[in-house]
């Protein structure tokens, strides 16, 4: 499965939802927002599969001023 994550190509062994994608990339599953093909995916729908070829943006909260 081929995805683009934050502008970089990523290959996954199998179809995954957001939770699985974050785990495979070693990213936290809290304090982040995820958009799939330009649409923010609510955390309650993170287990839905991401389509092959999707563009995924993972945004993390940053603290500071």
PDB file of N, CA and C in Angstrom:
ATOM      1  N   UNK A   1       0.846  -1.168   0.000  1.00  0.00           N
ATOM      2  CA  UNK A   1       0.000   0.000   0.000  1.00  0.00           C
ATOM      3  C   UNK A   1       0.894   1.235   0.000  1.00  0.00           C
ATOM      4  N   UNK A   2       0.653   2.131  -0.926  1.00  0.00           N
ATOM      5  CA  UNK A   2       1.454   3.341  -1.058  1.00  0.00           C
ATOM      6  C   UNK A   2       0.648   4.553  -0.600  1.00  0.00           C
ATOM      7  N   UNK A   3       1.231   5.367   0.263  1.00  0.00           N
ATOM      8  CA  UNK A   3       0.613   6.601   0.739  1.00  0.00           C
ATOM      9  C   UNK A   3       1.625   7.729   0.629  1.00  0.00           C
ATOM     10  N   UNK A   4       1.136   8.948   0.711  1.00  0.00           N
ATOM     11  CA  UNK A   4       2.002  10.105   0.875  1.00  0.00           C
ATOM     12  C   UNK A   4       1.678  10.672   2.247  1.00  0.00           C
ATOM     13  N   UNK A   5       2.677  10.710   3.123  1.00  0.00           N
ATOM     14  CA  UNK A   5       2.476  11.199   4.487  1.00  0.00           C
ATOM     15  C   UNK A   5       3.367  12.412   4.695  1.00  0.00           C
ATOM     16  N   UNK A   6       2.732  13.534   4.962  1.00  0.00           N
ATOM     17  CA  UNK A   6       3.446  14.803   5.144  1.00  0.00           C
ATOM     18  C   UNK A   6       4.416  15.071   3.999  1.00  0.00           C
ATOM     19  N   UNK A   7       3.969  14.752   2.781  1.00  0.00           N
ATOM     20  CA  UNK A   7       4.757  15.044   1.597  1.00  0.00           C
ATOM     21  C   UNK A   7       5.779  13.992   1.195  1.00  0.00           C
ATOM     22  N   UNK A   8       5.915  12.943   1.988  1.00  0.00           N
ATOM     23  CA  UNK A   8       6.890  11.888   1.684  1.00  0.00           C
ATOM     24  C   UNK A   8       6.181  10.576   1.374  1.00  0.00           C
ATOM     25  N   UNK A   9       6.696   9.813   0.404  1.00  0.00           N
ATOM     26  CA  UNK A   9       6.084   8.513   0.112  1.00  0.00           C
ATOM     27  C   UNK A   9       6.332   7.516   1.236  1.00  0.00           C
ATOM     28  N   UNK A  10       5.294   6.745   1.533  1.00  0.00           N
ATOM     29  CA  UNK A  10       5.365   5.718   2.577  1.00  0.00           C
ATOM     30  C   UNK A  10       4.742   4.450   2.022  1.00  0.00           C
ATOM     31  N   UNK A  11       5.405   3.324   2.235  1.00  0.00           N
ATOM     32  CA  UNK A  11       4.879   2.032   1.820  1.00  0.00           C
ATOM     33  C   UNK A  11       4.523   1.231   3.061  1.00  0.00           C
ATOM     34  N   UNK A  12       3.288   0.736   3.102  1.00  0.00           N
ATOM     35  CA  UNK A  12       2.828  -0.104   4.210  1.00  0.00           C
ATOM     36  C   UNK A  12       2.621  -1.516   3.695  1.00  0.00           C
ATOM     37  N   UNK A  13       2.841  -2.497   4.558  1.00  0.00           N
ATOM     38  CA  UNK A  13       2.682  -3.899   4.172  1.00  0.00           C
ATOM     39  C   UNK A  13       1.229  -4.268   3.908  1.00  0.00           C
ATOM     40  N   UNK A  14       0.301  -3.619   4.630  1.00  0.00           N
ATOM     41  CA  UNK A  14      -1.112  -3.962   4.508  1.00  0.00           C
ATOM     42  C   UNK A  14      -1.947  -2.706   4.725  1.00  0.00           C
ATOM     43  N   UNK A  15      -3.205  -2.799   4.356  1.00  0.00           N
ATOM     44  CA  UNK A  15      -4.122  -1.685   4.582  1.00  0.00           C
ATOM     45  C   UNK A  15      -4.175  -1.366   6.072  1.00  0.00           C
ATOM     46  N   UNK A  16      -4.263  -0.099   6.381  1.00  0.00           N
ATOM     47  CA  UNK A  16      -4.283   0.316   7.776  1.00  0.00           C
ATOM     48  C   UNK A  16      -5.179   1.527   7.931  1.00  0.00           C
ATOM     49  N   UNK A  17      -5.642   1.717   9.147  1.00  0.00           N
ATOM     50  CA  UNK A  17      -6.335   2.938   9.502  1.00  0.00           C
ATOM     51  C   UNK A  17      -5.313   3.913  10.054  1.00  0.00           C
ATOM     52  N   UNK A  18      -5.790   5.035  10.551  1.00  0.00           N
ATOM     53  CA  UNK A  18      -4.892   6.053  11.103  1.00  0.00           C
ATOM     54  C   UNK A  18      -4.108   5.499  12.285  1.00  0.00           C
ATOM     55  N   UNK A  19      -4.760   4.768  13.166  1.00  0.00           N
ATOM     56  CA  UNK A  19      -4.079   4.222  14.339  1.00  0.00           C
ATOM     57  C   UNK A  19      -2.922   3.321  13.927  1.00  0.00           C
ATOM     58  N   UNK A  20      -3.167   2.437  12.968  1.00  0.00           N
ATOM     59  CA  UNK A  20      -2.121   1.540  12.488  1.00  0.00           C
ATOM     60  C   UNK A  20      -1.003   2.290  11.781  1.00  0.00           C
ATOM     61  N   UNK A  21      -1.368   3.311  11.013  1.00  0.00           N
ATOM     62  CA  UNK A  21      -0.363   4.116  10.316  1.00  0.00           C
ATOM     63  C   UNK A  21       0.545   4.819  11.320  1.00  0.00           C
ATOM     64  N   UNK A  22      -0.044   5.460  12.322  1.00  0.00           N
ATOM     65  CA  UNK A  22       0.757   6.152  13.333  1.00  0.00           C
ATOM     66  C   UNK A  22       1.686   5.178  14.050  1.00  0.00           C
ATOM     67  N   UNK A  23       1.180   3.992  14.374  1.00  0.00           N
ATOM     68  CA  UNK A  23       2.000   2.991  15.060  1.00  0.00           C
ATOM     69  C   UNK A  23       3.174   2.561  14.181  1.00  0.00           C
ATOM     70  N   UNK A  24       2.911   2.316  12.903  1.00  0.00           N
ATOM     71  CA  UNK A  24       3.974   1.877  12.002  1.00  0.00           C
ATOM     72  C   UNK A  24       5.024   2.958  11.785  1.00  0.00           C
ATOM     73  N   UNK A  25       4.613   4.226  11.890  1.00  0.00           N
ATOM     74  CA  UNK A  25       5.549   5.328  11.711  1.00  0.00           C
ATOM     75  C   UNK A  25       6.223   5.744  13.014  1.00  0.00           C
ATOM     76  N   UNK A  26       5.812   5.127  14.132  1.00  0.00           N
ATOM     77  CA  UNK A  26       6.398   5.459  15.424  1.00  0.00           C
ATOM     78  C   UNK A  26       5.950   6.812  15.951  1.00  0.00           C
ATOM     79  N   UNK A  27       4.761   7.251  15.537  1.00  0.00           N
ATOM     80  CA  UNK A  27       4.226   8.532  15.982  1.00  0.00           C
ATOM     81  C   UNK A  27       3.215   8.325  17.102  1.00  0.00           C
ATOM     82  N   UNK A  28       3.046   9.327  17.974  1.00  0.00           N
ATOM     83  CA  UNK A  28       2.074   9.198  19.066  1.00  0.00           C
ATOM     84  C   UNK A  28       0.651   9.217  18.522  1.00  0.00           C
ATOM     85  N   UNK A  29      -0.268   8.632  19.283  1.00  0.00           N
ATOM     86  CA  UNK A  29      -1.668   8.662  18.865  1.00  0.00           C
ATOM     87  C   UNK A  29      -2.489   9.672  19.670  1.00  0.00           C
ATOM     88  N   UNK A  30      -1.797  10.526  20.436  1.00  0.00           N
ATOM     89  CA  UNK A  30      -2.492  11.600  21.141  1.00  0.00           C
ATOM     90  C   UNK A  30      -1.754  12.909  20.850  1.00  0.00           C
ATOM     91  N   UNK A  31      -2.481  14.002  20.889  1.00  0.00           N
ATOM     92  CA  UNK A  31      -1.879  15.293  20.590  1.00  0.00           C
ATOM     93  C   UNK A  31      -1.621  15.505  19.114  1.00  0.00           C
ATOM     94  N   UNK A  32      -2.318  14.745  18.262  1.00  0.00           N
ATOM     95  CA  UNK A  32      -2.154  14.894  16.821  1.00  0.00           C
ATOM     96  C   UNK A  32      -3.520  15.036  16.155  1.00  0.00           C
ATOM     97  N   UNK A  33      -3.517  15.675  15.002  1.00  0.00           N
ATOM     98  CA  UNK A  33      -4.685  15.727  14.130  1.00  0.00           C
ATOM     99  C   UNK A  33      -4.251  15.111  12.808  1.00  0.00           C
ATOM    100  N   UNK A  34      -5.168  14.405  12.168  1.00  0.00           N
ATOM    101  CA  UNK A  34      -4.830  13.713  10.925  1.00  0.00           C
ATOM    102  C   UNK A  34      -5.873  14.055   9.860  1.00  0.00           C
ATOM    103  N   UNK A  35      -5.370  14.431   8.689  1.00  0.00           N
ATOM    104  CA  UNK A  35      -6.244  14.666   7.537  1.00  0.00           C
ATOM    105  C   UNK A  35      -5.909  13.637   6.468  1.00  0.00           C
ATOM    106  N   UNK A  36      -6.930  13.062   5.885  1.00  0.00           N
ATOM    107  CA  UNK A  36      -6.773  12.097   4.800  1.00  0.00           C
ATOM    108  C   UNK A  36      -7.402  12.711   3.557  1.00  0.00           C
ATOM    109  N   UNK A  37      -6.595  12.906   2.535  1.00  0.00           N
ATOM    110  CA  UNK A  37      -7.038  13.550   1.296  1.00  0.00           C
ATOM    111  C   UNK A  37      -7.713  14.893   1.571  1.00  0.00           C
ATOM    112  N   UNK A  38      -7.117  15.658   2.493  1.00  0.00           N
ATOM    113  CA  UNK A  38      -7.579  17.012   2.779  1.00  0.00           C
ATOM    114  C   UNK A  38      -8.753  17.131   3.724  1.00  0.00           C
ATOM    115  N   UNK A  39      -9.234  16.012   4.255  1.00  0.00           N
ATOM    116  CA  UNK A  39     -10.368  16.024   5.174  1.00  0.00           C
ATOM    117  C   UNK A  39      -9.912  15.512   6.535  1.00  0.00           C
ATOM    118  N   UNK A  40     -10.109  16.338   7.572  1.00  0.00           N
ATOM    119  CA  UNK A  40      -9.715  15.917   8.918  1.00  0.00           C
ATOM    120  C   UNK A  40     -10.545  14.708   9.314  1.00  0.00           C
ATOM    121  N   UNK A  41      -9.856  13.682   9.797  1.00  0.00           N
ATOM    122  CA  UNK A  41     -10.536  12.461  10.220  1.00  0.00           C
ATOM    123  C   UNK A  41     -10.665  12.478  11.736  1.00  0.00           C
ATOM    124  N   UNK A  42     -11.900  12.503  12.267  1.00  0.00           N
ATOM    125  CA  UNK A  42     -12.090  12.487  13.718  1.00  0.00           C
ATOM    126  C   UNK A  42     -11.519  11.203  14.323  1.00  0.00           C
ATOM    127  N   UNK A  43     -11.056  11.315  15.545  1.00  0.00           N
ATOM    128  CA  UNK A  43     -10.423  10.172  16.199  1.00  0.00           C
ATOM    129  C   UNK A  43     -11.351   8.963  16.277  1.00  0.00           C
ATOM    130  N   UNK A  44     -12.628   9.180  16.351  1.00  0.00           N
ATOM    131  CA  UNK A  44     -13.594   8.083  16.382  1.00  0.00           C
ATOM    132  C   UNK A  44     -13.640   7.284  15.088  1.00  0.00           C
ATOM    133  N   UNK A  45     -13.037   7.800  14.012  1.00  0.00           N
ATOM    134  CA  UNK A  45     -13.038   7.105  12.720  1.00  0.00           C
ATOM    135  C   UNK A  45     -11.635   6.677  12.297  1.00  0.00           C
ATOM    136  N   UNK A  46     -10.686   6.718  13.227  1.00  0.00           N
ATOM    137  CA  UNK A  46      -9.304   6.370  12.910  1.00  0.00           C
ATOM    138  C   UNK A  46      -9.128   4.907  12.520  1.00  0.00           C
ATOM    139  N   UNK A  47     -10.036   4.039  12.919  1.00  0.00           N
ATOM    140  CA  UNK A  47      -9.891   2.621  12.585  1.00  0.00           C
ATOM    141  C   UNK A  47     -10.375   2.299  11.167  1.00  0.00           C
ATOM    142  N   UNK A  48     -11.034   3.247  10.503  1.00  0.00           N
ATOM    143  CA  UNK A  48     -11.453   3.015   9.125  1.00  0.00           C
ATOM    144  C   UNK A  48     -10.216   2.939   8.235  1.00  0.00           C
ATOM    145  N   UNK A  49     -10.206   2.061   7.260  1.00  0.00           N
ATOM    146  CA  UNK A  49      -9.017   1.920   6.407  1.00  0.00           C
ATOM    147  C   UNK A  49      -8.752   3.179   5.577  1.00  0.00           C
ATOM    148  N   UNK A  50      -7.480   3.430   5.347  1.00  0.00           N
ATOM    149  CA  UNK A  50      -7.052   4.511   4.465  1.00  0.00           C
ATOM    150  C   UNK A  50      -6.869   3.900   3.079  1.00  0.00           C
ATOM    151  N   UNK A  51      -7.398   4.580   2.065  1.00  0.00           N
ATOM    152  CA  UNK A  51      -7.319   4.056   0.696  1.00  0.00           C
ATOM    153  C   UNK A  51      -5.892   4.124   0.164  1.00  0.00           C
ATOM    154  N   UNK A  52      -5.532   3.139  -0.637  1.00  0.00           N
ATOM    155  CA  UNK A  52      -4.240   3.125  -1.304  1.00  0.00           C
ATOM    156  C   UNK A  52      -4.101   4.397  -2.135  1.00  0.00           C
ATOM    157  N   UNK A  53      -2.955   5.051  -2.065  1.00  0.00           N
ATOM    158  CA  UNK A  53      -2.709   6.265  -2.821  1.00  0.00           C
ATOM    159  C   UNK A  53      -3.144   7.544  -2.124  1.00  0.00           C
ATOM    160  N   UNK A  54      -3.680   7.431  -0.916  1.00  0.00           N
ATOM    161  CA  UNK A  54      -4.167   8.607  -0.191  1.00  0.00           C
ATOM    162  C   UNK A  54      -3.019   9.533   0.208  1.00  0.00           C
ATOM    163  N   UNK A  55      -3.371  10.802   0.384  1.00  0.00           N
ATOM    164  CA  UNK A  55      -2.436  11.799   0.890  1.00  0.00           C
ATOM    165  C   UNK A  55      -2.841  12.077   2.336  1.00  0.00           C
ATOM    166  N   UNK A  56      -1.914  11.819   3.253  1.00  0.00           N
ATOM    167  CA  UNK A  56      -2.193  11.943   4.687  1.00  0.00           C
ATOM    168  C   UNK A  56      -1.311  13.031   5.274  1.00  0.00           C
ATOM    169  N   UNK A  57      -1.926  13.917   6.051  1.00  0.00           N
ATOM    170  CA  UNK A  57      -1.179  14.947   6.772  1.00  0.00           C
ATOM    171  C   UNK A  57      -1.347  14.691   8.268  1.00  0.00           C
ATOM    172  N   UNK A  58      -0.231  14.582   8.976  1.00  0.00           N
ATOM    173  CA  UNK A  58      -0.247  14.381  10.428  1.00  0.00           C
ATOM    174  C   UNK A  58       0.302  15.664  11.046  1.00  0.00           C
ATOM    175  N   UNK A  59      -0.511  16.294  11.874  1.00  0.00           N
ATOM    176  CA  UNK A  59      -0.140  17.546  12.518  1.00  0.00           C
ATOM    177  C   UNK A  59      -0.032  17.325  14.016  1.00  0.00           C
ATOM    178  N   UNK A  60       1.048  17.801  14.610  1.00  0.00           N
ATOM    179  CA  UNK A  60       1.215  17.668  16.050  1.00  0.00           C
ATOM    180  C   UNK A  60       1.082  19.035  16.703  1.00  0.00           C
ATOM    181  N   UNK A  61       0.584  19.024  17.923  1.00  0.00           N
ATOM    182  CA  UNK A  61       0.452  20.263  18.692  1.00  0.00           C
ATOM    183  C   UNK A  61       1.834  20.724  19.125  1.00  0.00           C
ATOM    184  N   UNK A  62       2.070  22.021  19.023  1.00  0.00           N
ATOM    185  CA  UNK A  62       3.342  22.599  19.437  1.00  0.00           C
ATOM    186  C   UNK A  62       3.063  23.666  20.484  1.00  0.00           C
ATOM    187  N   UNK A  63       3.834  23.625  21.549  1.00  0.00           N
ATOM    188  CA  UNK A  63       3.649  24.570  22.634  1.00  0.00           C
ATOM    189  C   UNK A  63       4.702  25.666  22.533  1.00  0.00           C
ATOM    190  N   UNK A  64       4.348  26.850  22.874  1.00  0.00           N
ATOM    191  CA  UNK A  64       5.325  27.931  22.855  1.00  0.00           C
ATOM    192  C   UNK A  64       4.696  29.245  22.454  1.00  0.00           C
ATOM    193  N   UNK A  65       5.526  30.242  22.329  1.00  0.00           N
ATOM    194  CA  UNK A  65       4.966  31.546  22.024  1.00  0.00           C
ATOM    195  C   UNK A  65       5.720  32.291  21.076  1.00  0.00           C
TER     196      UNK A  65
END
